[in-house]
Short mmCIF file of C-alpha atoms in Angstrom, two decimals:
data_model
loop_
_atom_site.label_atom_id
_atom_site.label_comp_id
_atom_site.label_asym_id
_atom_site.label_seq_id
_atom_site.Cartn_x
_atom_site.Cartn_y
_atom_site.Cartn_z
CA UNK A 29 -22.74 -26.06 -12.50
CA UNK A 30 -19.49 -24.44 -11.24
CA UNK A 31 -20.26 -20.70 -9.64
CA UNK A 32 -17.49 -18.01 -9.81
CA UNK A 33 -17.30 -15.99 -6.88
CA UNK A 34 -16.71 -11.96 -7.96
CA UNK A 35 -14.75 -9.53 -6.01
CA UNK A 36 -16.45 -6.08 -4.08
CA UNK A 37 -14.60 -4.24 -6.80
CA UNK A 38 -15.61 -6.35 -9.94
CA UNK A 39 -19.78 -6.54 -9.16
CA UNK A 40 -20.59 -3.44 -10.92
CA UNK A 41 -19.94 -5.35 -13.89
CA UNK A 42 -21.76 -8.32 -13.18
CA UNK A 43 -25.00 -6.21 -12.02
CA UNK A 44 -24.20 -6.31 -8.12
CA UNK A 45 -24.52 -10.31 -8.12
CA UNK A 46 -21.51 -11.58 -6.12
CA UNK A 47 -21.79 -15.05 -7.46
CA UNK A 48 -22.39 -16.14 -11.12
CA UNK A 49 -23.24 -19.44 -12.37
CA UNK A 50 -20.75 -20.51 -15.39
CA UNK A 51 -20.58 -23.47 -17.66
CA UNK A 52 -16.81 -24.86 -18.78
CA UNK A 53 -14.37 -28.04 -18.10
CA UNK A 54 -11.67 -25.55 -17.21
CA UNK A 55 -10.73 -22.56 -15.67
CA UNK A 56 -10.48 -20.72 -19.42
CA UNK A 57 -14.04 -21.65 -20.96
CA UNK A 58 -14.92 -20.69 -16.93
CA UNK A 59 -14.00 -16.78 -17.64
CA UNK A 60 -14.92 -16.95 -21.85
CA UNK A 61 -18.69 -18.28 -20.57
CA UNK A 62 -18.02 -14.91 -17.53
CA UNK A 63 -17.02 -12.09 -20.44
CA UNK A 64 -20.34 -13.56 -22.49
CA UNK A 65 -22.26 -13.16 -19.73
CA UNK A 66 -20.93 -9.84 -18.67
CA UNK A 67 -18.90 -8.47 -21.92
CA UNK A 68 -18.21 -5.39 -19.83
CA UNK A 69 -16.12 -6.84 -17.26
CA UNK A 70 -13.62 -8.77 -19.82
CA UNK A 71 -11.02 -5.53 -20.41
CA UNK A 72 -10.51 -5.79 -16.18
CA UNK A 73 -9.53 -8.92 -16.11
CA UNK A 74 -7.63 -9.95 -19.99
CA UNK A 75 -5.53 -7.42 -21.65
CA UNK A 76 -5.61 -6.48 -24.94
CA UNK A 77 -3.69 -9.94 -26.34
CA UNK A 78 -6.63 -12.13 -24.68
CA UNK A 79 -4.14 -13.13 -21.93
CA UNK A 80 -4.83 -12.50 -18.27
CA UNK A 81 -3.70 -9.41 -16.59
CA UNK A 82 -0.72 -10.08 -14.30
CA UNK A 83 -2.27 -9.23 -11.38
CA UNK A 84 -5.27 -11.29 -11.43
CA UNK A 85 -5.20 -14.17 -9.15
CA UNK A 86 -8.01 -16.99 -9.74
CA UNK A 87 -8.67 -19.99 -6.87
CA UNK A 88 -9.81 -23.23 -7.63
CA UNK A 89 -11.04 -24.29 -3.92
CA UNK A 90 -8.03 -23.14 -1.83
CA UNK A 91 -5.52 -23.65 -5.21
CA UNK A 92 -4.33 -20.53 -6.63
CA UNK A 93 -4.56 -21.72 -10.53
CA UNK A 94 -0.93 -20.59 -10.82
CA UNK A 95 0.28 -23.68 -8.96
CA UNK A 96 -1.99 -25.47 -10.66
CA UNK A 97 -2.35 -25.33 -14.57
CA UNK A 98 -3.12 -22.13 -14.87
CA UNK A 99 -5.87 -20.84 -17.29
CA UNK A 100 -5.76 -24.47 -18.56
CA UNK A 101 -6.85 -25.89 -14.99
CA UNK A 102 -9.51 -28.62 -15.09
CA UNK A 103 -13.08 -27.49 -13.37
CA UNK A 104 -15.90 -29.61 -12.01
CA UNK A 105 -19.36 -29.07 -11.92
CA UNK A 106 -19.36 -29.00 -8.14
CA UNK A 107 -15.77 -26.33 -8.04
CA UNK A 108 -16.31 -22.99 -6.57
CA UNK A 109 -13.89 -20.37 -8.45
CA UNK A 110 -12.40 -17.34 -6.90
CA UNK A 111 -11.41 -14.00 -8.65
CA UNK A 112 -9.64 -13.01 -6.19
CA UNK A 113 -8.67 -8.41 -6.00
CA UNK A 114 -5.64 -6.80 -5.08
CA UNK A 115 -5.19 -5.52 -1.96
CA UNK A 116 -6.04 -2.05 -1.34
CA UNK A 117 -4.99 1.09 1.08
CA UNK A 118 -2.92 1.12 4.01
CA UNK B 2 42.87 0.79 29.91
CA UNK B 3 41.10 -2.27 31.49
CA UNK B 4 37.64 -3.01 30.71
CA UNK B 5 36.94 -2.36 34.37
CA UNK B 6 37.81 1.27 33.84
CA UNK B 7 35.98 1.80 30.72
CA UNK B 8 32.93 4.26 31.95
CA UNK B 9 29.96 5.60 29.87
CA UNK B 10 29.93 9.29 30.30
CA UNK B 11 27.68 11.88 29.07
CA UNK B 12 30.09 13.25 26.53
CA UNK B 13 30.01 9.73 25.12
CA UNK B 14 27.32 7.67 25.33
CA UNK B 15 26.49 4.32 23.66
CA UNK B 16 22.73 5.31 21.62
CA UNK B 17 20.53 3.34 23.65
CA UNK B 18 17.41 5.03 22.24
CA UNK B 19 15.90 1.94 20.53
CA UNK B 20 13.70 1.28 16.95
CA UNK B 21 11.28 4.62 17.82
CA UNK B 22 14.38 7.12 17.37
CA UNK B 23 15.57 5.63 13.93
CA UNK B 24 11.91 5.92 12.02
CA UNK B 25 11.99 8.71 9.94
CA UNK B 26 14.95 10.78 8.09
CA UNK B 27 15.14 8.60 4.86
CA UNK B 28 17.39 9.12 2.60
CA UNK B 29 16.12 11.17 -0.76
CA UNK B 30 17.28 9.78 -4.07
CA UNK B 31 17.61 11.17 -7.12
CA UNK B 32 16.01 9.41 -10.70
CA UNK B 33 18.96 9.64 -12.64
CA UNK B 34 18.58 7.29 -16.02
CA UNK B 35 14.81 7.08 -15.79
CA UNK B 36 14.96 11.00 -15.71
CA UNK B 37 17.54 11.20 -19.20
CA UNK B 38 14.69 12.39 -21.30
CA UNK B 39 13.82 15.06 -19.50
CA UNK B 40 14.81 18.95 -19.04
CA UNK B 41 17.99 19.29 -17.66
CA UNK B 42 16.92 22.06 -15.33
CA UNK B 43 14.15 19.27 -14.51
CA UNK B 44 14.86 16.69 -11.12
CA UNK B 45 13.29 14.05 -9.99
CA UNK B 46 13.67 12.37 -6.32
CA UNK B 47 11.75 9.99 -4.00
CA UNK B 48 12.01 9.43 -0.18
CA UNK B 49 13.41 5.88 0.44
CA UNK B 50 10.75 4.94 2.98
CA UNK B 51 12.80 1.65 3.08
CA UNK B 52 15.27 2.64 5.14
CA UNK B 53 12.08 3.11 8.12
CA UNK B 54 12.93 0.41 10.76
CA UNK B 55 9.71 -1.56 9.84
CA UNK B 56 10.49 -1.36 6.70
CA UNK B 57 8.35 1.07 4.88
CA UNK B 58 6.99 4.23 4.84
CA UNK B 59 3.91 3.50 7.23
CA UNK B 60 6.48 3.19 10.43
CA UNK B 61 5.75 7.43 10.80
CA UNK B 62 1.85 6.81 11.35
CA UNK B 63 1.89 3.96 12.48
CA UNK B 64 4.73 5.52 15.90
CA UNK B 65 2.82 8.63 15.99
CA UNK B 66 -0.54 6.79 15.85
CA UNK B 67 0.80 4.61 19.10
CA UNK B 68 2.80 7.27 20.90
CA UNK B 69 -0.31 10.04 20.39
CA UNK B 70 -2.71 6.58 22.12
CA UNK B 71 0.28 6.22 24.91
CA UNK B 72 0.03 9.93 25.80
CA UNK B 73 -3.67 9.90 26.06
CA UNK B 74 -4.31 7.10 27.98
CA UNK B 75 -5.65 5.06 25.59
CA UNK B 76 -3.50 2.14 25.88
CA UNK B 77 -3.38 1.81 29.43
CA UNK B 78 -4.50 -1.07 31.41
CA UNK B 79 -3.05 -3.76 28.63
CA UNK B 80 -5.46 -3.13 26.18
CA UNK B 81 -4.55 -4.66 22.51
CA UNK B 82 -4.22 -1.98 19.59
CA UNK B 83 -6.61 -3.05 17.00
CA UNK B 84 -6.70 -1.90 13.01
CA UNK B 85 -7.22 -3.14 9.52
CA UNK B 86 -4.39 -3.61 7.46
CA UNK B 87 -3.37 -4.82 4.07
CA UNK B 88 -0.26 -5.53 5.46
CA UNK B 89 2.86 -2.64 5.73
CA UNK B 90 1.03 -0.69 8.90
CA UNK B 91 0.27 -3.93 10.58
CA UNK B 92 3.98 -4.25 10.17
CA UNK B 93 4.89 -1.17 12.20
CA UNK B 94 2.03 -1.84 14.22
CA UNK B 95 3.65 -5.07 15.08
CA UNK B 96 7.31 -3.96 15.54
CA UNK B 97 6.76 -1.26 17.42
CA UNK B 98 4.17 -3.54 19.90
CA UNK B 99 6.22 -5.92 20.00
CA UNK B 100 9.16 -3.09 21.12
CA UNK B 101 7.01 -1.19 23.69
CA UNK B 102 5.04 -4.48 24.92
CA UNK B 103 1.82 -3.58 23.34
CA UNK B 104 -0.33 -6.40 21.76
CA UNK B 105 -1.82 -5.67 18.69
CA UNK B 106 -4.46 -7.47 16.87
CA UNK B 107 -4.94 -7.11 13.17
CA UNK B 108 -7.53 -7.61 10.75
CA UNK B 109 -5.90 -8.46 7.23
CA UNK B 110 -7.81 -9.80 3.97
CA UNK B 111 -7.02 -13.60 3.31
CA UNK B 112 -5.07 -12.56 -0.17
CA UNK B 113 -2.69 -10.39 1.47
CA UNK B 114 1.16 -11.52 0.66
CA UNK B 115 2.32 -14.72 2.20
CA UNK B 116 5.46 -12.80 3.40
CA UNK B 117 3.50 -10.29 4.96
CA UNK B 118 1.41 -12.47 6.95
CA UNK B 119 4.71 -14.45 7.71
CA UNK B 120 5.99 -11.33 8.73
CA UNK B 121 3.19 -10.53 11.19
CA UNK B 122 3.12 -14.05 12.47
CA UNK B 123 6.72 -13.29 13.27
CA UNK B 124 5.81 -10.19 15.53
CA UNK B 125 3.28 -12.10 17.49
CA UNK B 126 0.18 -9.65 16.36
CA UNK B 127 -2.73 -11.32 16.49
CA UNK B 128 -4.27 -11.46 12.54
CA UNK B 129 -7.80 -12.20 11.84
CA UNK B 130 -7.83 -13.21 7.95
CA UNK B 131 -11.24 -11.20 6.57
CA UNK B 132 -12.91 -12.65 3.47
CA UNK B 133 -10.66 -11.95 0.26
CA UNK B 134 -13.75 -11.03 -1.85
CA UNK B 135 -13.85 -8.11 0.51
CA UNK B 136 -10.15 -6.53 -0.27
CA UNK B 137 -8.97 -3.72 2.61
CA UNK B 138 -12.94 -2.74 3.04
CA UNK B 139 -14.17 -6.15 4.53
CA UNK B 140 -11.02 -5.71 6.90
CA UNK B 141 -12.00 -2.40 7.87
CA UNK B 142 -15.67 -3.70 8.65
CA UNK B 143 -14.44 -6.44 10.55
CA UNK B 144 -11.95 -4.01 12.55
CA UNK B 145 -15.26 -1.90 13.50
CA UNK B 146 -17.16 -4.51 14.78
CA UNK B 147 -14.34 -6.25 16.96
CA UNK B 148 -13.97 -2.94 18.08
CA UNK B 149 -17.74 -2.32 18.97
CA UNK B 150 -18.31 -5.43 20.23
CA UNK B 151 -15.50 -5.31 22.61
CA UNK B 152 -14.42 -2.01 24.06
CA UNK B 153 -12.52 -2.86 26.85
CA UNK B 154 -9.98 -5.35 24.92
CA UNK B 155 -9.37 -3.74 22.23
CA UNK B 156 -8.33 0.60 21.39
CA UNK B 157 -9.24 1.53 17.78
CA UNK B 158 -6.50 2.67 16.13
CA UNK B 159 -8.20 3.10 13.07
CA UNK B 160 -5.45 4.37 10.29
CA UNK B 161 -7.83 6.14 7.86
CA UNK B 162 -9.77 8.26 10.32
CA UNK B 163 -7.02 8.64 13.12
CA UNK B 164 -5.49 12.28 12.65
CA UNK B 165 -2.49 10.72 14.39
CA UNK B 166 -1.96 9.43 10.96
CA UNK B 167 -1.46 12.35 8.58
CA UNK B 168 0.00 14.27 11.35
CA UNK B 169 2.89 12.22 11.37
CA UNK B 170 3.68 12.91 7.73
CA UNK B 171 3.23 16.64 8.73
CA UNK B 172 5.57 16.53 11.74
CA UNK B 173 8.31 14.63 9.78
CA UNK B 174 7.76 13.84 6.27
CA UNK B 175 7.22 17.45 4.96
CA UNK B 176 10.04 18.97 7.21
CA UNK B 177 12.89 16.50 5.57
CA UNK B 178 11.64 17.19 2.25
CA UNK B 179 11.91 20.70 2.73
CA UNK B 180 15.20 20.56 4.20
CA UNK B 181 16.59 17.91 1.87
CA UNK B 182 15.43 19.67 -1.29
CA UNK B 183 16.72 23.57 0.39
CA UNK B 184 13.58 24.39 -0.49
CA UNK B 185 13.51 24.10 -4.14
CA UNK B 186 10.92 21.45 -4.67
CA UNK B 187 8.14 22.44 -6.58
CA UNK B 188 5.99 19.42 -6.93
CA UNK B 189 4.84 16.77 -4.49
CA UNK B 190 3.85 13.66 -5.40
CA UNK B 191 1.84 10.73 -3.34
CA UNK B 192 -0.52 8.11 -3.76
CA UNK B 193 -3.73 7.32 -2.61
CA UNK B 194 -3.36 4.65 0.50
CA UNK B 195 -5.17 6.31 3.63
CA UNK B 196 -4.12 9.52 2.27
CA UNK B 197 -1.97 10.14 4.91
CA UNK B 198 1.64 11.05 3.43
CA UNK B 199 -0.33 13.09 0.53
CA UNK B 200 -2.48 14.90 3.12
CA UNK B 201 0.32 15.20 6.14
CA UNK B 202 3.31 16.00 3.35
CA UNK B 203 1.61 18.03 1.31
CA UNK B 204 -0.10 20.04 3.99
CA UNK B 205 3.76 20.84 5.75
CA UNK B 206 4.75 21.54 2.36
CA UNK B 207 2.00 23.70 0.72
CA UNK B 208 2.48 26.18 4.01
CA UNK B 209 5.92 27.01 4.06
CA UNK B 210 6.12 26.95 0.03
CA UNK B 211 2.68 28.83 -1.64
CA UNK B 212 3.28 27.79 -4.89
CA UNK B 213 4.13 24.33 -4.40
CA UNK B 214 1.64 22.07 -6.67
CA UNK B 215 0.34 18.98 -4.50
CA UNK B 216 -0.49 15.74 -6.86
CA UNK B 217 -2.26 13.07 -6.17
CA UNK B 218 -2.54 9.47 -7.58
CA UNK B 219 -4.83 6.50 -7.80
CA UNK B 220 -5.01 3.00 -9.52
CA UNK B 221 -7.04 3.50 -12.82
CA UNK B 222 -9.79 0.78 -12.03
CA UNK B 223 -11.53 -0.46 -8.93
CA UNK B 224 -10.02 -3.90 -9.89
CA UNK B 225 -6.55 -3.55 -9.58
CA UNK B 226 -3.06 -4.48 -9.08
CA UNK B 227 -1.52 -1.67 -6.57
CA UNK B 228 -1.11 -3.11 -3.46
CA UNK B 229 -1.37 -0.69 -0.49
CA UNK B 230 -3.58 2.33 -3.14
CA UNK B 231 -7.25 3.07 -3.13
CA UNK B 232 -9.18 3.63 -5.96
CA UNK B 233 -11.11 6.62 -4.16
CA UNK B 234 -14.01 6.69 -5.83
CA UNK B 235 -15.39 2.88 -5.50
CA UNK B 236 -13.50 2.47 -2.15
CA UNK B 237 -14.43 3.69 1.79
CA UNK B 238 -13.55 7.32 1.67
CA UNK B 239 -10.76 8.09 4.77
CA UNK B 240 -11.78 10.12 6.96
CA UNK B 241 -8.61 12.09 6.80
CA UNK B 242 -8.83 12.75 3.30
CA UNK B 243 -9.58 15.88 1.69
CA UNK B 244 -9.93 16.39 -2.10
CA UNK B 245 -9.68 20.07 -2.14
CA UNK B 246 -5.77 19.77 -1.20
CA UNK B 247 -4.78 18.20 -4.71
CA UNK B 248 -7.66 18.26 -6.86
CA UNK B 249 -8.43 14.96 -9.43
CA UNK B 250 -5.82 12.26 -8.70
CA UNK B 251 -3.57 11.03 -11.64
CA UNK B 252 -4.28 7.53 -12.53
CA UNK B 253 -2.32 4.70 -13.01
CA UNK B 254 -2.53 1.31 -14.29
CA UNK B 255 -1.48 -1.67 -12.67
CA UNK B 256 0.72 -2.97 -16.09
CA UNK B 257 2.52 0.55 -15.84
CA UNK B 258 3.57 0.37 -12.40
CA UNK B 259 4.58 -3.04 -12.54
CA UNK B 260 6.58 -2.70 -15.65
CA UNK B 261 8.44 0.40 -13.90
CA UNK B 262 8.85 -1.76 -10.88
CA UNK B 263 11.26 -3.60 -12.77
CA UNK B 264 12.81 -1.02 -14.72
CA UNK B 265 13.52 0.84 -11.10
CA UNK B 266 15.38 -2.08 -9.99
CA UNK B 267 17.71 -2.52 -13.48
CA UNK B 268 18.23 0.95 -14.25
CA UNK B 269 18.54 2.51 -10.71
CA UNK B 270 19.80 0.01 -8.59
CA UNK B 271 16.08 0.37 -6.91
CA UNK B 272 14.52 -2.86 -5.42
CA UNK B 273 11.11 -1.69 -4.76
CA UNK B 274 7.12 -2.47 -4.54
CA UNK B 275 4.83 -1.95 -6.59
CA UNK B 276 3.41 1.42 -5.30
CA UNK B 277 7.01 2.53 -5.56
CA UNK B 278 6.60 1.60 -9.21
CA UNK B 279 3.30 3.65 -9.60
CA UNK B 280 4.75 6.58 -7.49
CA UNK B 281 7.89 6.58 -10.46
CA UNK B 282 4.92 6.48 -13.17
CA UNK B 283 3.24 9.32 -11.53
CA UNK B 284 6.35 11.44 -10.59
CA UNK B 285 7.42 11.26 -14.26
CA UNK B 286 4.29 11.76 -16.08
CA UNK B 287 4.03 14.91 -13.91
CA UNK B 288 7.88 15.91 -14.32
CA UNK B 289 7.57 15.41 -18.76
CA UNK B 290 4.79 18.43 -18.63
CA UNK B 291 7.41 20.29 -17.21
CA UNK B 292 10.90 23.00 -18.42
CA UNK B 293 12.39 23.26 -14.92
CA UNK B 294 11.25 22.00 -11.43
CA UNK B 295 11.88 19.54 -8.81
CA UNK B 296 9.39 16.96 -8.48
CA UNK B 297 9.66 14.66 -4.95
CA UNK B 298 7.56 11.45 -4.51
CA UNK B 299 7.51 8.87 -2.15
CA UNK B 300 8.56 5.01 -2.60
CA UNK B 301 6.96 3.37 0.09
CA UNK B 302 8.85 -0.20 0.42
CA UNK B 303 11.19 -2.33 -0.80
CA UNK B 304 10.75 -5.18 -3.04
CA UNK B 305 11.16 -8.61 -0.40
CA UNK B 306 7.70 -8.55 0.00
CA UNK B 307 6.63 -8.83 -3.25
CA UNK B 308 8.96 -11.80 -4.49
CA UNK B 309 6.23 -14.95 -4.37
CA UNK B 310 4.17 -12.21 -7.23
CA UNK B 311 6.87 -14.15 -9.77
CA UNK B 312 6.01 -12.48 -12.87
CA UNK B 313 7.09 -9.57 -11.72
CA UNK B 314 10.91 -9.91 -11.72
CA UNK B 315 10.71 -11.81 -15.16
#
């Protein structure tokens, strides 16, 4: 089962776990099986037109999915997916 | 005249001062078409921080920070500066080391900017990349314990708790924007980073102008676009910051600043980052609640560093 890795920031929407265990072939159903899991955290990371915010950067090993195929980016059971945060202060 | 009898003199000397000299006195510019809407007897300005030799805005603390370890002793005996970073203070960090032969070691999250970490690599300042997940906290934990673990390589110059920092903002910061605005500026502006420039600025300016309103501002979330602000409450507190000095921060979202990012650079002529583009929201929210008044903020850097974040400058 593929296991999404969650940001400092982003845990106290996923009750403190810093990993979560998801279910999807790609990097879409990945986050949809994430916001069912953990409705609360789905207005941080998709706006209000479903798409994702600008700002949120997702890894696929060491791939940022934006060089990849973005959203539509293929998954394994074995992958490791990082939600990666901005940078913050100083 | 041969070359032979040309002759530096004191009257006339060639500036041999070096990088140190030129940070500070930015220029201040005025919002002119992003400001239309507003009160005529209403202005609008923001320090370029740009025009810093480094490059940005943190080139004041990040000088006084090194000169204030120089004078103490600190960096004696070849002892590397050490501090987290997310990227623009390792910058001055690095420039000015690399200017006054101090080494400088940096701890920087994984996810910060390619061209900032090109940047550093370019300075020769050591970067240890802490864990992404983490953001600017994990690098600030790391920081600490290089630090505690090894005392005699490393001096701590630790940017969020340092009063070296805010001090800087206070010695120069504050004095131009005074000077530059004759005194007429009524509202300061700054975001939440380390603090310092709201804390060192507003501190300068709230003494020599009572009535002055100090306003702070944060990113709206925890999760966040903003490089370079903190969003106070789910972040490490600075040490140097004090809530009592501008009461509850403004907050701003990461699709508002980035949207004014790119307005800034086709309607001013402004090429900046993104916590330019949330200083701009924040400036004008605060200047549309008001019928006359001079609002000043600060734009921290320019744009460069920003151009692999492509969706930006769509």
């Amino acid at each position: 089962m593929p296991v999404l890795r969650i940001p400092t920031p982003l845990r106290a929407y996923t009750n403190g776990q810093s990993t979560v265990n998801v279910t999807g072939n790609n990097v879409s159903e990945v986050l949809t099986d994430l916001t069912k899991q953990y409705p609360t955290i789905k207005p941080h990371i998709f706006n209000e037109d479903g798409a994702l915010r600008p700002f949120v950067n997702l890894f696929v090993g060491e791939s940022n999915i934006k060089d990849l195929q973005g959203v539509d980016t293929p998954i394994k059971e074995e992958d490791k997916v990082m939600l990666i945060p901005s940078i913050a202060g100083g | 005249m041969t070359l032979l009898d040309f002759r530096l003199t004191e009257s006339n000397p060639i500036p041999l001062d070096g990088l140190p000299a030129h940070v500070g006195d930015t220029p201040l510019l005025p919002l002119r078409r992003l400001t239309s809407n507003l009160s005529a007897k209403v202005k609008v300005f923001a320090k370029a921080e740009w025009f810093n030799p480094g490059g940005s805005v943190k080139d004041r603390p990040a000088l006084n920070i090194i000169q204030t370890a120089i004078a103490n002793g600190d960096l004696d005996n070849g002892k590397r500066l050490l501090d987290s970073t997310s990227g623009n203070m390792g910058i001055s960090y690095a420039t000015f080391g690399a200017a006054l032969g101090i080494p400088v070691t940096l701890a920087v999250p994984a996810n910060a900017s390619a061209e900032r970490i090109s940047i550093l690599k370019a300075l020769g300042a050591e970067i240890v990349l802490t864990d992404p997940l983490e953001g600017s906290d994990g690098a600030i934990l790391k920081a600490r314990e290089l630090a505690e673990e090894n005392p005699e390589l490393y001096w701590y110059a630790n940017q969020y708790n340092n009063p070296a920092n805010w001090q800087a903002h206070y010695l120069s910061t504050g004095p131009e924007i005074l000077v530059q605005t004759n005194a007429t500026v009524t509202h300061f502006v700054a975001g939440l980073g380390t603090s310092g420039t709201l804390m060192g600025t507003g501190k300068y300016l709230r003494e020599h102008l009572p009535y002055l309103k100090v306003i702070a501002f944060q990113p709206d979330a925890s999760f966040h676009g903003l490089e370079g602000l903190k969003h106070m409450p789910t972040a490490i507190k600075p040490g140097i910051y004090d809530e009592s000095l501008a009461g509850n921060p403004l907050e701003v979202q990461t699709e508002a600043a980035r949207e004014m990012v790119s307005r800034l650079a086709k309607e001013e002529g402004l090429f900046v980052g993104i916590s330019s583009g949330a200083a701009a929201v924040a400036a004008l929210e605060v200047a549309r609640q008001l019928d006359e008044g001079v609002v000043v903020t600060v734009f921290p850097d320019a744009g460069y560093k920003y151009l692999s974040d492509k969706n930006l400058w769509k």
